[in-house]
Short mmCIF file of C-alpha atoms in Angstrom, two decimals:
data_model
loop_
_atom_site.label_atom_id
_atom_site.label_comp_id
_atom_site.label_asym_id
_atom_site.label_seq_id
_atom_site.Cartn_x
_atom_site.Cartn_y
_atom_site.Cartn_z
CA ALA A 555 -5.84 -10.18 -50.94
CA LEU A 556 -9.22 -8.46 -50.90
CA TYR A 557 -7.91 -4.92 -50.95
CA ASP A 558 -6.46 -3.21 -54.01
CA GLU A 559 -4.45 -0.22 -52.84
CA ASN A 560 -5.06 1.50 -56.20
CA ASP A 561 -8.82 1.13 -55.91
CA GLU A 562 -10.32 3.65 -53.52
CA SER A 563 -13.89 3.37 -54.74
CA ASP A 564 -15.09 1.70 -51.53
CA ILE A 565 -13.15 3.79 -49.08
CA VAL A 566 -14.77 6.65 -47.27
CA GLY A 567 -12.50 9.68 -47.15
CA MET A 568 -12.06 11.78 -44.11
CA ASN A 569 -10.70 14.92 -45.68
CA GLU A 570 -12.65 17.88 -44.42
CA ASP A 571 -12.81 21.10 -46.31
CA ILE A 572 -11.71 23.96 -44.13
CA SER A 573 -12.89 27.13 -45.77
CA ASP A 574 -12.30 29.60 -42.98
CA GLY A 575 -8.85 31.12 -43.03
CA VAL A 576 -6.93 33.00 -40.43
CA SER A 577 -5.97 36.57 -40.98
CA ASP A 578 -4.03 38.58 -38.49
CA GLU A 579 -3.36 41.40 -40.93
CA ILE A 580 -3.19 44.84 -39.32
CA HIS A 581 -3.90 47.83 -41.56
CA ILE A 582 -1.38 50.62 -41.19
CA ASP A 583 -1.99 54.37 -41.31
CA PHE A 584 0.72 57.02 -41.17
CA ASN A 585 0.00 59.73 -38.68
CA GLU A 586 2.16 62.76 -38.75
CA ASN A 587 2.17 63.14 -34.98
CA GLN A 588 2.19 59.54 -33.76
CA GLY A 589 4.10 57.66 -36.46
CA VAL A 590 2.98 54.16 -37.36
CA ILE A 591 0.02 52.78 -35.39
CA PRO A 592 -2.74 50.30 -36.14
CA ASN A 593 -5.85 52.15 -37.20
CA GLU A 594 -8.17 49.57 -35.67
CA ILE A 595 -7.78 46.70 -33.26
CA ASP A 596 -10.68 44.30 -32.93
CA GLU A 597 -10.27 41.71 -30.20
CA SER A 598 -12.56 39.43 -32.12
CA ASP A 599 -9.85 39.10 -34.74
CA GLU A 600 -7.64 36.98 -32.48
CA VAL A 601 -5.75 34.21 -34.22
CA GLY A 602 -7.98 31.17 -34.60
CA SER A 603 -11.25 33.02 -33.96
CA GLU A 604 -12.55 32.03 -37.39
CA LEU A 605 -11.81 28.34 -36.80
CA SER A 606 -13.80 25.74 -34.91
CA VAL A 607 -12.10 24.04 -31.99
CA GLY A 608 -11.68 20.85 -34.00
CA GLU A 609 -10.06 22.69 -36.91
CA LEU A 610 -7.77 24.61 -34.58
CA ILE A 611 -6.62 21.39 -32.88
CA ALA A 612 -6.06 19.69 -36.23
CA LEU A 613 -3.94 22.56 -37.54
CA ALA A 614 -1.92 22.72 -34.32
CA GLN A 615 -0.61 19.16 -34.59
CA PRO A 616 3.13 18.75 -35.21
CA ASP A 617 4.47 16.89 -38.22
CA HIS A 618 4.57 13.17 -37.56
CA HIS A 619 7.18 10.70 -38.80
CA GLY A 620 7.54 7.08 -37.73
CA HIS A 621 10.99 5.83 -36.74
CA LEU A 622 10.52 2.30 -35.40
CA THR A 623 11.73 -0.75 -37.29
CA TRP A 624 9.59 -3.87 -37.14
CA GLN A 625 12.17 -5.51 -34.86
CA LEU A 626 11.91 -2.72 -32.30
CA LEU A 627 8.14 -2.72 -32.54
CA THR A 628 8.20 -6.44 -31.72
CA PHE A 629 9.71 -5.62 -28.33
CA VAL A 630 7.12 -2.88 -27.82
CA LEU A 631 4.31 -5.35 -28.54
CA LEU A 632 5.84 -7.97 -26.25
CA SER A 633 6.15 -5.49 -23.41
CA GLU A 634 2.64 -4.16 -24.07
CA VAL A 635 0.86 -7.55 -24.29
CA VAL A 636 2.75 -9.98 -22.06
CA GLY A 637 2.73 -7.93 -18.87
CA ALA A 638 2.37 -9.42 -15.43
CA GLY A 639 -0.45 -11.66 -16.72
CA ILE A 640 2.11 -14.35 -17.49
CA LEU A 641 2.64 -14.76 -13.74
CA SER A 642 -1.03 -15.80 -13.29
CA LEU A 643 -0.96 -18.60 -15.87
CA PRO A 644 -0.39 -21.47 -13.39
CA SER A 645 -3.65 -20.50 -11.69
CA VAL A 646 -5.39 -20.42 -15.08
CA PHE A 647 -4.13 -23.91 -15.93
CA SER A 648 -5.19 -25.32 -12.56
CA ARG A 649 -8.79 -24.10 -13.06
CA LEU A 650 -9.07 -25.17 -16.71
CA GLY A 651 -7.06 -28.38 -16.89
CA TRP A 652 -4.52 -29.44 -19.50
CA ILE A 653 -6.67 -29.73 -22.63
CA PRO A 654 -8.84 -26.59 -22.29
CA ALA A 655 -5.88 -24.43 -21.19
CA LEU A 656 -3.58 -25.39 -24.06
CA SER A 657 -6.41 -25.40 -26.63
CA LEU A 658 -7.78 -22.02 -25.59
CA ASN A 659 -4.31 -20.52 -25.50
CA PHE A 660 -3.79 -21.55 -29.13
CA MET A 661 -7.31 -20.42 -30.12
CA PHE A 662 -6.82 -16.97 -28.57
CA PHE A 663 -3.47 -16.75 -30.34
CA LEU A 664 -5.25 -17.28 -33.68
CA LEU A 665 -8.19 -15.00 -32.86
CA THR A 666 -6.12 -12.06 -31.63
CA SER A 667 -3.60 -12.47 -34.46
CA TYR A 668 -6.44 -12.38 -37.00
CA SER A 669 -8.05 -9.34 -35.37
CA GLY A 670 -4.64 -7.63 -35.28
CA LEU A 671 -4.27 -8.23 -39.01
CA LEU A 672 -7.72 -6.71 -39.57
CA ILE A 673 -6.64 -3.57 -37.68
CA PHE A 674 -3.51 -3.46 -39.82
CA ARG A 675 -5.63 -3.84 -42.96
CA ALA A 676 -7.83 -0.92 -41.92
CA SER A 677 -4.75 1.20 -41.31
CA GLN A 678 -3.51 0.40 -44.82
CA ALA A 679 -6.84 1.53 -46.25
CA PHE A 680 -6.68 4.79 -44.26
CA PRO A 681 -2.99 5.61 -43.72
CA HIS A 682 -3.82 8.97 -42.12
CA THR A 683 -5.69 7.35 -39.19
CA ARG A 684 -3.49 6.95 -36.12
CA SER A 685 -6.03 5.82 -33.52
CA PHE A 686 -9.35 4.05 -33.17
CA PRO A 687 -11.25 7.35 -32.64
CA GLN A 688 -9.88 8.69 -35.94
CA LEU A 689 -10.82 5.43 -37.68
CA PHE A 690 -14.36 5.65 -36.31
CA ARG A 691 -14.70 9.23 -37.57
CA THR A 692 -13.29 8.30 -40.97
CA VAL A 693 -15.43 5.24 -41.58
CA PHE A 694 -18.72 6.40 -40.05
CA GLN A 695 -18.37 10.14 -40.76
CA SER A 696 -19.88 10.86 -37.36
CA LYS A 697 -18.76 12.95 -34.42
CA SER A 698 -20.78 10.71 -32.12
CA ALA A 699 -18.84 7.65 -33.30
CA TYR A 700 -15.60 9.55 -32.76
CA GLY A 701 -16.66 10.58 -29.26
CA TYR A 702 -17.69 7.04 -28.34
CA ALA A 703 -14.38 5.55 -29.48
CA ALA A 704 -12.36 8.31 -27.81
CA PHE A 705 -14.21 7.75 -24.53
CA CYS A 706 -13.62 3.99 -24.66
CA VAL A 707 -9.97 4.10 -25.73
CA TYR A 708 -8.67 6.83 -23.48
CA PHE A 709 -10.63 5.81 -20.42
CA LEU A 710 -9.29 2.29 -20.87
CA LEU A 711 -5.73 3.61 -21.16
CA PHE A 712 -6.31 5.74 -18.08
CA PHE A 713 -7.52 2.67 -16.17
CA TYR A 714 -4.65 0.52 -17.45
CA THR A 715 -2.00 3.03 -16.43
CA THR A 716 -3.68 3.64 -13.08
CA GLY A 717 -3.66 -0.12 -12.50
CA ASP A 718 0.06 -0.16 -13.25
CA LEU A 719 0.58 2.46 -10.54
CA LEU A 720 -1.40 0.35 -8.07
CA VAL A 721 0.70 -2.72 -8.87
CA GLN A 722 3.91 -0.72 -8.40
CA SER A 723 2.67 0.67 -5.09
CA SER A 724 1.67 -2.77 -3.80
CA SER A 725 5.01 -4.22 -4.87
CA TRP A 726 6.90 -1.53 -2.97
CA MET A 727 4.82 -2.31 0.11
CA ALA A 728 5.56 -6.03 -0.35
CA ILE A 729 9.28 -5.30 -0.44
CA SER A 730 9.15 -3.17 2.70
CA THR A 731 6.26 -3.71 5.09
CA LYS A 732 7.12 -0.43 6.80
CA LEU A 733 6.04 1.58 3.76
CA SER A 734 2.59 3.15 3.96
CA ARG A 735 0.29 3.38 0.96
CA PRO A 736 0.73 7.17 0.53
CA PHE A 737 4.52 6.93 0.66
CA SER A 738 4.60 3.99 -1.77
CA LEU A 739 2.37 5.95 -4.14
CA LEU A 740 4.77 8.89 -3.89
CA ILE A 741 7.71 6.64 -4.87
CA THR A 742 5.60 5.27 -7.72
CA PHE A 743 4.78 8.80 -8.89
CA PHE A 744 8.39 9.89 -9.28
CA ALA A 745 9.53 6.56 -10.80
CA SER A 746 6.76 6.62 -13.43
CA LEU A 747 7.28 10.32 -14.15
CA LEU A 748 10.98 9.72 -14.74
CA VAL A 749 10.39 6.89 -17.22
CA LEU A 750 7.70 8.88 -19.06
CA GLN A 751 10.25 11.55 -19.97
CA ALA A 752 11.52 9.15 -22.64
CA ARG A 753 8.78 10.78 -24.77
CA SER A 754 9.67 9.55 -28.28
CA PHE A 755 8.81 5.99 -29.27
CA GLN A 756 12.40 5.34 -30.21
CA ASN A 757 13.23 5.76 -26.54
CA ILE A 758 10.08 3.91 -25.51
CA ALA A 759 11.28 0.95 -27.61
CA ALA A 760 14.50 0.87 -25.58
CA VAL A 761 12.44 0.99 -22.38
CA SER A 762 10.30 -1.86 -23.76
CA ILE A 763 13.35 -4.07 -24.18
CA ILE A 764 14.02 -3.56 -20.47
CA GLY A 765 10.36 -4.35 -19.81
CA VAL A 766 10.56 -7.67 -21.64
CA ILE A 767 13.75 -8.71 -19.85
CA THR A 768 12.39 -7.77 -16.42
CA ILE A 769 9.31 -9.98 -16.80
CA LEU A 770 11.04 -13.03 -18.28
CA LEU A 771 13.84 -12.94 -15.72
CA PRO A 772 11.67 -13.07 -12.56
CA ALA A 773 9.46 -15.75 -14.11
CA THR A 774 12.54 -17.87 -14.88
CA LEU A 775 14.12 -17.30 -11.46
CA SER A 776 10.88 -18.21 -9.72
CA ILE A 777 10.43 -21.41 -11.71
CA VAL A 778 13.99 -22.50 -10.96
CA GLN A 779 13.61 -21.70 -7.26
CA LEU A 780 10.31 -23.55 -6.91
CA PHE A 781 11.55 -26.50 -8.98
CA THR A 782 14.55 -26.99 -6.68
CA ALA A 783 12.61 -26.33 -3.45
CA ASP A 784 12.04 -28.94 -0.79
CA ARG A 785 9.08 -31.10 -1.84
CA ALA A 786 8.06 -31.41 1.77
CA LEU A 787 7.43 -27.68 1.91
CA TYR A 788 6.20 -27.44 -1.68
CA PRO A 789 4.35 -30.69 -2.47
CA THR A 790 3.02 -31.36 -5.95
CA GLY A 791 -0.77 -31.25 -6.22
CA ASN A 792 -3.10 -33.06 -8.58
CA THR A 793 -3.44 -32.26 -12.27
CA ALA A 794 -6.44 -32.94 -14.52
CA LEU A 795 -7.29 -32.96 -18.20
CA PHE A 796 -10.39 -30.82 -17.55
CA GLY A 797 -11.33 -28.43 -14.77
CA ALA A 798 -14.02 -29.50 -12.33
CA GLU A 799 -15.86 -26.20 -11.70
CA VAL A 800 -17.58 -24.09 -14.35
CA VAL A 801 -17.48 -20.57 -12.88
CA PRO A 802 -13.77 -20.58 -11.94
CA ALA A 803 -13.03 -22.06 -15.36
CA LEU A 804 -14.95 -19.25 -17.09
CA VAL A 805 -13.04 -16.64 -15.09
CA ALA A 806 -9.79 -18.35 -16.11
CA VAL A 807 -10.84 -18.21 -19.78
CA LEU A 808 -11.37 -14.45 -19.50
CA GLU A 809 -8.00 -14.01 -17.80
CA LEU A 810 -6.34 -15.90 -20.63
CA LEU A 811 -8.11 -13.79 -23.25
CA TYR A 812 -7.10 -10.52 -21.57
CA SER A 813 -3.52 -11.80 -21.50
CA TYR A 814 -3.54 -11.18 -25.27
CA ALA A 815 -5.01 -7.68 -24.96
CA GLY A 816 -3.17 -4.73 -26.48
CA HIS A 817 -5.04 -4.09 -29.71
CA VAL A 818 -6.46 -0.81 -28.42
CA VAL A 819 -3.13 0.92 -29.23
CA PHE A 820 -2.22 -0.98 -32.41
CA LEU A 821 -3.08 1.94 -34.70
CA GLU A 822 -0.87 4.31 -32.71
CA LEU A 823 1.97 1.81 -32.82
CA ILE A 824 1.57 1.27 -36.58
CA SER A 825 1.87 5.03 -37.13
CA GLU A 826 5.18 5.00 -35.25
CA MET A 827 6.78 2.59 -37.72
CA ARG A 828 9.31 3.66 -40.28
CA THR A 829 7.64 1.24 -42.72
CA PRO A 830 4.04 0.59 -41.58
CA ALA A 831 3.65 -2.17 -44.17
CA HIS A 832 5.97 -4.32 -42.01
CA PHE A 833 3.59 -4.37 -39.04
CA SER A 834 2.45 -7.90 -39.86
CA ARG A 835 6.00 -9.12 -39.24
CA SER A 836 6.02 -7.63 -35.76
CA LEU A 837 2.53 -8.95 -35.07
CA TRP A 838 3.21 -12.57 -36.05
CA THR A 839 6.60 -12.61 -34.32
CA SER A 840 5.31 -11.19 -31.04
CA GLN A 841 2.11 -13.26 -31.04
CA THR A 842 4.03 -16.48 -31.67
CA ILE A 843 6.50 -15.73 -28.88
CA ILE A 844 3.64 -14.88 -26.51
CA MET A 845 1.75 -18.10 -27.30
CA LEU A 846 4.87 -20.24 -26.75
CA LEU A 847 5.74 -18.40 -23.53
CA TYR A 848 2.25 -18.82 -22.12
CA SER A 849 2.21 -22.51 -23.00
CA ALA A 850 5.66 -23.10 -21.51
CA VAL A 851 5.21 -21.17 -18.26
CA GLY A 852 1.70 -22.47 -17.65
CA SER A 853 2.61 -26.08 -18.41
CA ILE A 854 5.82 -26.13 -16.34
CA MET A 855 4.25 -24.57 -13.28
CA TYR A 856 1.07 -26.68 -13.53
CA ALA A 857 3.14 -29.85 -13.76
CA LEU A 858 5.25 -28.68 -10.81
CA ALA A 859 2.46 -27.51 -8.50
CA GLY A 860 -0.86 -28.79 -9.84
CA ASP A 861 -3.67 -27.63 -7.59
CA ALA A 862 -1.43 -27.35 -4.51
CA GLN A 863 -2.59 -24.95 -1.82
CA TRP A 864 0.75 -23.15 -1.63
CA MET A 865 0.46 -21.93 -5.22
CA GLN A 866 -0.56 -18.27 -5.29
CA SER A 867 -1.39 -15.88 -8.13
CA PRO A 868 0.96 -14.42 -9.28
CA PHE A 869 3.13 -17.45 -8.68
CA THR A 870 6.11 -15.27 -7.72
CA ALA A 871 4.26 -14.59 -4.46
CA SER A 872 4.74 -18.29 -3.60
CA LEU A 873 8.50 -17.82 -3.17
CA PRO A 874 9.84 -18.15 0.37
CA PRO A 875 10.97 -14.91 2.02
CA GLY A 876 14.54 -13.99 1.25
CA GLY A 877 16.89 -12.24 -1.12
CA LEU A 878 15.55 -13.92 -4.26
CA LYS A 879 11.98 -12.84 -3.56
CA PHE A 880 13.21 -9.28 -3.00
CA VAL A 881 15.03 -9.30 -6.36
CA VAL A 882 12.00 -10.78 -8.14
CA GLN A 883 9.67 -8.14 -6.70
CA LEU A 884 12.09 -5.40 -7.69
CA LEU A 885 12.29 -6.72 -11.26
CA ILE A 886 8.50 -6.81 -11.47
CA ILE A 887 8.36 -3.16 -10.39
CA VAL A 888 10.82 -2.26 -13.14
CA HIS A 889 8.75 -4.23 -15.66
CA VAL A 890 5.44 -2.63 -14.72
CA THR A 891 7.02 0.83 -14.82
CA ALA A 892 8.60 0.20 -18.24
CA ALA A 893 5.57 -1.51 -19.79
CA GLY A 894 3.17 1.10 -18.42
CA ALA A 895 5.14 3.83 -20.18
CA ILE A 896 3.73 2.66 -23.54
CA ASN A 897 0.08 3.23 -22.67
CA ALA A 898 0.90 6.29 -20.58
CA THR A 899 2.80 7.91 -23.45
CA ILE A 900 -0.08 7.34 -25.88
CA LEU A 901 -2.58 8.68 -23.34
CA THR A 902 -0.47 11.75 -22.60
CA ARG A 903 -0.03 12.50 -26.30
CA ALA A 904 -3.77 12.38 -26.83
CA VAL A 905 -4.37 14.80 -23.95
CA GLN A 906 -1.54 17.08 -25.05
CA ASN A 907 -2.71 17.22 -28.67
CA VAL A 908 -6.16 18.42 -27.59
CA LEU A 909 -5.43 20.72 -24.66
CA GLU A 910 -2.07 22.28 -25.44
CA PRO A 911 -3.12 24.41 -28.45
CA LEU A 912 -6.16 25.64 -26.51
CA VAL A 913 -4.05 26.53 -23.48
CA LYS A 914 -1.46 28.30 -25.64
CA LEU A 915 -4.14 30.24 -27.48
CA GLY A 916 -5.76 31.25 -24.19
CA LEU A 917 -2.43 32.41 -22.73
CA ARG A 918 -1.67 34.35 -25.89
CA SER A 919 -5.02 36.12 -25.73
CA VAL A 920 -4.48 37.04 -22.08
CA PHE A 921 -1.01 38.46 -22.71
CA ARG A 922 -2.22 40.41 -25.74
CA ARG A 923 -5.05 42.01 -23.79
CA LYS A 924 -2.67 43.01 -21.00
CA SER A 925 -0.22 44.41 -23.53
CA ARG A 926 -2.94 46.48 -25.21
CA LYS A 927 -4.18 47.72 -21.87
CA HIS A 928 -0.82 49.01 -20.67
CA ALA A 929 0.81 49.88 -23.99
CA PRO A 930 -1.83 50.14 -26.72
CA HIS A 931 0.68 51.00 -29.45
CA ASP A 932 3.15 48.26 -28.58
CA ILE A 933 1.99 45.66 -31.08
CA PRO A 934 4.51 42.77 -31.37
CA ASN A 935 4.97 43.00 -35.13
CA LEU A 936 5.36 46.79 -34.96
CA ARG A 937 8.23 46.89 -32.53
CA ALA A 938 10.58 47.78 -35.35
CA THR A 939 9.06 51.28 -35.28
CA THR A 940 11.05 52.03 -32.12
CA ALA A 941 14.13 52.19 -34.35
CA ILE A 942 12.74 55.32 -35.99
CA ASP A 943 14.58 58.31 -34.66
CA HIS A 944 12.46 60.95 -32.97
CA THR A 945 14.54 63.65 -34.63
CA ILE A 946 12.52 63.22 -37.82
CA SER A 947 10.46 66.30 -38.28
CA THR A 948 8.37 65.17 -41.23
CA ARG A 949 7.10 61.66 -42.07
CA MET A 950 6.16 60.67 -45.59
CA PRO A 951 4.88 57.38 -47.08
CA VAL A 952 7.31 54.50 -47.25
CA GLY A 953 10.28 55.24 -49.48
CA GLU A 954 10.03 59.05 -49.13
CA TRP A 955 11.62 59.71 -45.74
CA LYS A 956 13.10 63.18 -45.18
CA ASP A 957 16.08 63.27 -42.89
CA VAL A 958 19.48 64.85 -42.70
CA SER A 959 21.22 61.48 -42.62
CA SER A 960 20.97 59.20 -45.65
CA THR A 961 22.35 56.27 -43.61
CA LYS A 962 19.70 56.57 -40.94
CA ALA A 963 17.07 57.05 -43.63
CA LYS A 964 18.09 53.75 -45.24
CA GLU A 965 17.92 51.92 -41.91
CA ARG A 966 14.50 53.36 -41.19
CA GLU A 967 13.27 52.41 -44.63
CA GLU A 968 14.41 48.81 -44.08
CA ALA A 969 12.65 48.78 -40.71
CA GLN A 970 9.47 50.10 -42.28
CA ASN A 971 9.66 47.50 -45.07
CA THR A 972 9.92 44.83 -42.37
CA ILE A 973 6.73 46.16 -40.82
CA GLU A 974 4.96 46.16 -44.16
CA ALA A 975 6.11 42.61 -44.93
CA SER A 976 4.89 41.32 -41.57
CA ASN A 977 1.51 42.99 -41.95
CA HIS A 978 0.85 41.92 -45.53
CA PRO A 979 1.23 38.16 -46.14
CA ASN A 980 2.93 36.89 -49.24
CA PRO A 981 0.24 36.83 -51.95
CA THR A 982 1.84 33.76 -53.52
CA ALA A 983 1.63 31.74 -50.27
CA THR A 984 -0.62 28.69 -50.29
CA ALA A 985 -3.95 28.62 -48.51
CA GLU A 986 -2.52 26.15 -46.00
CA GLU A 987 0.35 28.55 -45.16
CA HIS A 988 -2.13 31.39 -44.60
CA LEU A 989 -4.23 29.09 -42.42
CA HIS A 990 -1.28 28.12 -40.22
CA ARG A 991 -0.11 31.69 -39.64
CA GLY A 992 -0.23 32.34 -35.91
CA ILE A 993 -1.76 28.99 -34.94
CA PRO A 994 -0.12 27.76 -31.70
CA ARG A 995 1.50 24.41 -32.43
CA VAL A 996 1.72 21.39 -30.16
CA ALA A 997 5.27 20.74 -28.98
CA ASP A 998 6.89 18.03 -31.09
CA GLN A 999 7.36 14.86 -29.04
CA ASP A 1000 10.55 14.06 -30.94
CA ALA A 1001 12.09 17.49 -30.28
CA TRP A 1002 14.32 18.06 -27.27
CA THR A 1003 14.05 21.82 -27.04
CA LEU A 1004 13.43 23.27 -23.59
CA PRO A 1005 9.79 24.32 -24.30
CA ALA A 1006 8.95 20.87 -25.71
CA VAL A 1007 10.48 19.12 -22.70
CA LEU A 1008 8.69 21.40 -20.22
CA TRP A 1009 5.30 21.02 -21.91
CA TRP A 1010 5.66 17.22 -21.85
CA LEU A 1011 6.69 17.34 -18.18
CA LEU A 1012 3.60 19.41 -17.43
CA TRP A 1013 1.15 16.99 -19.07
CA THR A 1014 2.75 13.83 -17.66
CA SER A 1015 2.79 15.38 -14.18
CA LEU A 1016 -0.88 16.36 -14.36
CA ILE A 1017 -2.08 12.98 -15.61
CA THR A 1018 0.04 10.94 -13.18
CA SER A 1019 -1.10 13.15 -10.29
CA LEU A 1020 -4.72 12.61 -11.28
CA GLN A 1021 -4.21 8.86 -11.39
CA LEU A 1022 -2.63 8.76 -7.95
CA THR A 1023 -5.49 10.88 -6.60
CA VAL A 1024 -7.98 8.39 -8.02
CA CYS A 1025 -6.07 5.54 -6.36
CA ARG A 1026 -6.35 7.27 -3.01
CA ILE A 1027 -9.96 8.42 -3.03
CA ILE A 1028 -11.67 5.45 -4.75
CA PRO A 1029 -11.67 2.20 -2.76
CA SER A 1030 -11.25 -1.09 -4.67
CA PHE A 1031 -10.30 0.76 -7.83
CA ASP A 1032 -8.80 -2.47 -9.19
CA SER A 1033 -12.36 -3.84 -9.50
CA ILE A 1034 -13.32 -0.84 -11.63
CA ILE A 1035 -10.27 -1.48 -13.83
CA SER A 1036 -11.35 -5.11 -14.35
CA PHE A 1037 -14.88 -4.01 -15.21
CA ALA A 1038 -13.63 -1.45 -17.75
CA ALA A 1039 -11.28 -3.99 -19.31
CA SER A 1040 -14.06 -6.53 -19.71
CA ILE A 1041 -16.25 -3.99 -21.51
CA ILE A 1042 -13.77 -2.03 -23.61
CA ALA A 1043 -10.80 -4.34 -24.21
CA THR A 1044 -13.10 -7.04 -25.60
CA GLN A 1045 -14.48 -4.56 -28.12
CA ALA A 1046 -11.03 -3.38 -29.23
CA ASN A 1047 -9.61 -6.91 -29.41
CA LEU A 1048 -12.42 -8.70 -31.21
CA ILE A 1049 -15.55 -6.71 -32.05
CA TRP A 1050 -14.17 -3.53 -33.64
CA PRO A 1051 -11.69 -5.26 -36.01
CA GLY A 1052 -14.38 -7.55 -37.42
CA MET A 1053 -16.87 -4.68 -37.69
CA PHE A 1054 -14.42 -2.43 -39.57
CA ASN A 1055 -13.37 -5.19 -41.93
CA ILE A 1056 -17.00 -5.74 -42.95
CA LYS A 1057 -17.78 -2.02 -43.20
CA ILE A 1058 -14.70 -0.91 -45.13
CA PHE A 1059 -14.33 -3.79 -47.59
CA TRP A 1060 -17.94 -4.78 -48.17
CA HIS A 1061 -18.10 -3.45 -51.73
CA SER A 1062 -14.73 -4.84 -52.78
CA ARG A 1063 -15.81 -8.31 -51.64
CA LEU A 1064 -18.55 -8.33 -54.24
CA GLU A 1065 -15.86 -8.66 -56.90
CA HIS A 1066 -14.60 -11.97 -55.48
CA SER A 1067 -15.99 -15.48 -55.75
CA PHE A 1068 -19.01 -16.45 -53.70
CA THR A 1069 -17.01 -18.95 -51.65
CA LYS A 1070 -14.25 -16.51 -50.74
CA ARG A 1071 -16.73 -13.75 -49.98
CA THR A 1072 -18.83 -16.03 -47.78
CA LEU A 1073 -15.84 -17.35 -45.83
CA SER A 1074 -14.61 -13.81 -45.18
CA ILE A 1075 -18.01 -12.69 -43.90
CA ILE A 1076 -18.34 -15.79 -41.72
CA ALA A 1077 -14.89 -15.24 -40.21
CA ASP A 1078 -15.60 -11.58 -39.38
CA THR A 1079 -19.07 -12.35 -38.03
CA LEU A 1080 -17.74 -15.18 -35.88
CA LEU A 1081 -15.07 -12.86 -34.49
CA ILE A 1082 -17.74 -10.31 -33.56
CA LEU A 1083 -20.00 -12.94 -31.95
CA ILE A 1084 -17.15 -14.36 -29.87
CA GLY A 1085 -16.32 -10.83 -28.77
CA CYS A 1086 -19.96 -10.18 -27.79
CA PHE A 1087 -20.04 -13.44 -25.79
CA PHE A 1088 -16.96 -12.52 -23.79
CA LEU A 1089 -18.20 -8.95 -23.44
CA ILE A 1090 -21.41 -10.18 -21.78
CA THR A 1091 -19.87 -12.93 -19.66
CA GLY A 1092 -16.90 -10.78 -18.65
CA THR A 1093 -19.17 -7.96 -17.52
#
């Protein structure tokens, strides 16, 4: 209501003028003894040498088109947000009590829904931004702001996905006590790598549907099993309206807040939509389902177990040994693998978009230098000259060949014209076309060509290998993950959305009534203050 899409007077643009072009033109001389050779080769004229690294990376990006409907995105959001946190809700309820648990669950539903709408609003103001780092650069016009956001977002995604690998590894070890940690990590590596080859978000949406099913099913099976269990073995504990201890209650509040986390990738998910304007439908649908699920699972299990000593977190661990527990653990592994593919895909894309054009350009430079060293006249766009017959005794400028065969002369003329066309760009081409000539492009994630598939396999393998290495060499890495989540996820969920809403739409608010303007500022400020409180206490 506060943003007029036709009024861009208060929006900071991010378009950057790129004045340096790329020219790989090679001047041709005709030598009567050697034929057609380049008269000068300067290795400083490599493709992209006139561009900064940032400009080169920007020009190397593939064309992007969203394909997800809002219904499919709803499943992606559910798989991204719900996660295994739903299995810890009985413990949260037992530490908070009935009234605080249900009230805070509804309050966090409203807060995170509002902050999600603010992220959506910012994306509507800047449709070209597809991540928080890009939004920071656009709004603040600062490389430092971009670097800060990129560090926060991608380190958090790295920690999240590494945590998913740890959960998978521990679950495999719970299924089979004979499995060692290294071997369980190896199984986790290949399982995660296989799922990550889905690549496109259309396929990730299908994986997300599996992720949603495989978290709801074990939760339901566990509730039914514990509800029908022998009360002598599983007695019901006490319940209370309010928790008795402050510190455990505060920890439970933070756990409940992080159970709504997922905003850090909202901008990426919005860009994957066929109609980004429909994101609010997915947001409200998924948030409502999540709030009802949390209330139902937490309430049922708290009423069933109370503060009983046998209740563990996650509550699926409270199941007696047997076939059902094995099936539940297996379903949780499938869920964590499927849900983790969302964050892992976004992280891998970010790494690929930055490193792949640089790697390709470096490889191209190496191969060119080797080619010049061993065959200095064998320039790729001059290979057509090999078609020129060595029986020619006299060479003239293009169009004036002397030869005994008119047929061969015509073929040679066509070959020479091909050379000339490749060396002299079309003068009517746009500046953008000239700029893109010879720039190595990032493999399209939606393409299924062999090079695109192999490049994606390379990047997913490298990142997953790095994560498993971190799991092995850093003890208690799960504590580091919790620390990073408390610092960064709180910012992305609450602080950043309120901050951007104030920054972007400050001038447009001046055109509205004092009451409406004041209420909007109060709401955004309150969101930021709540985020700062949980940032400090969580840390």
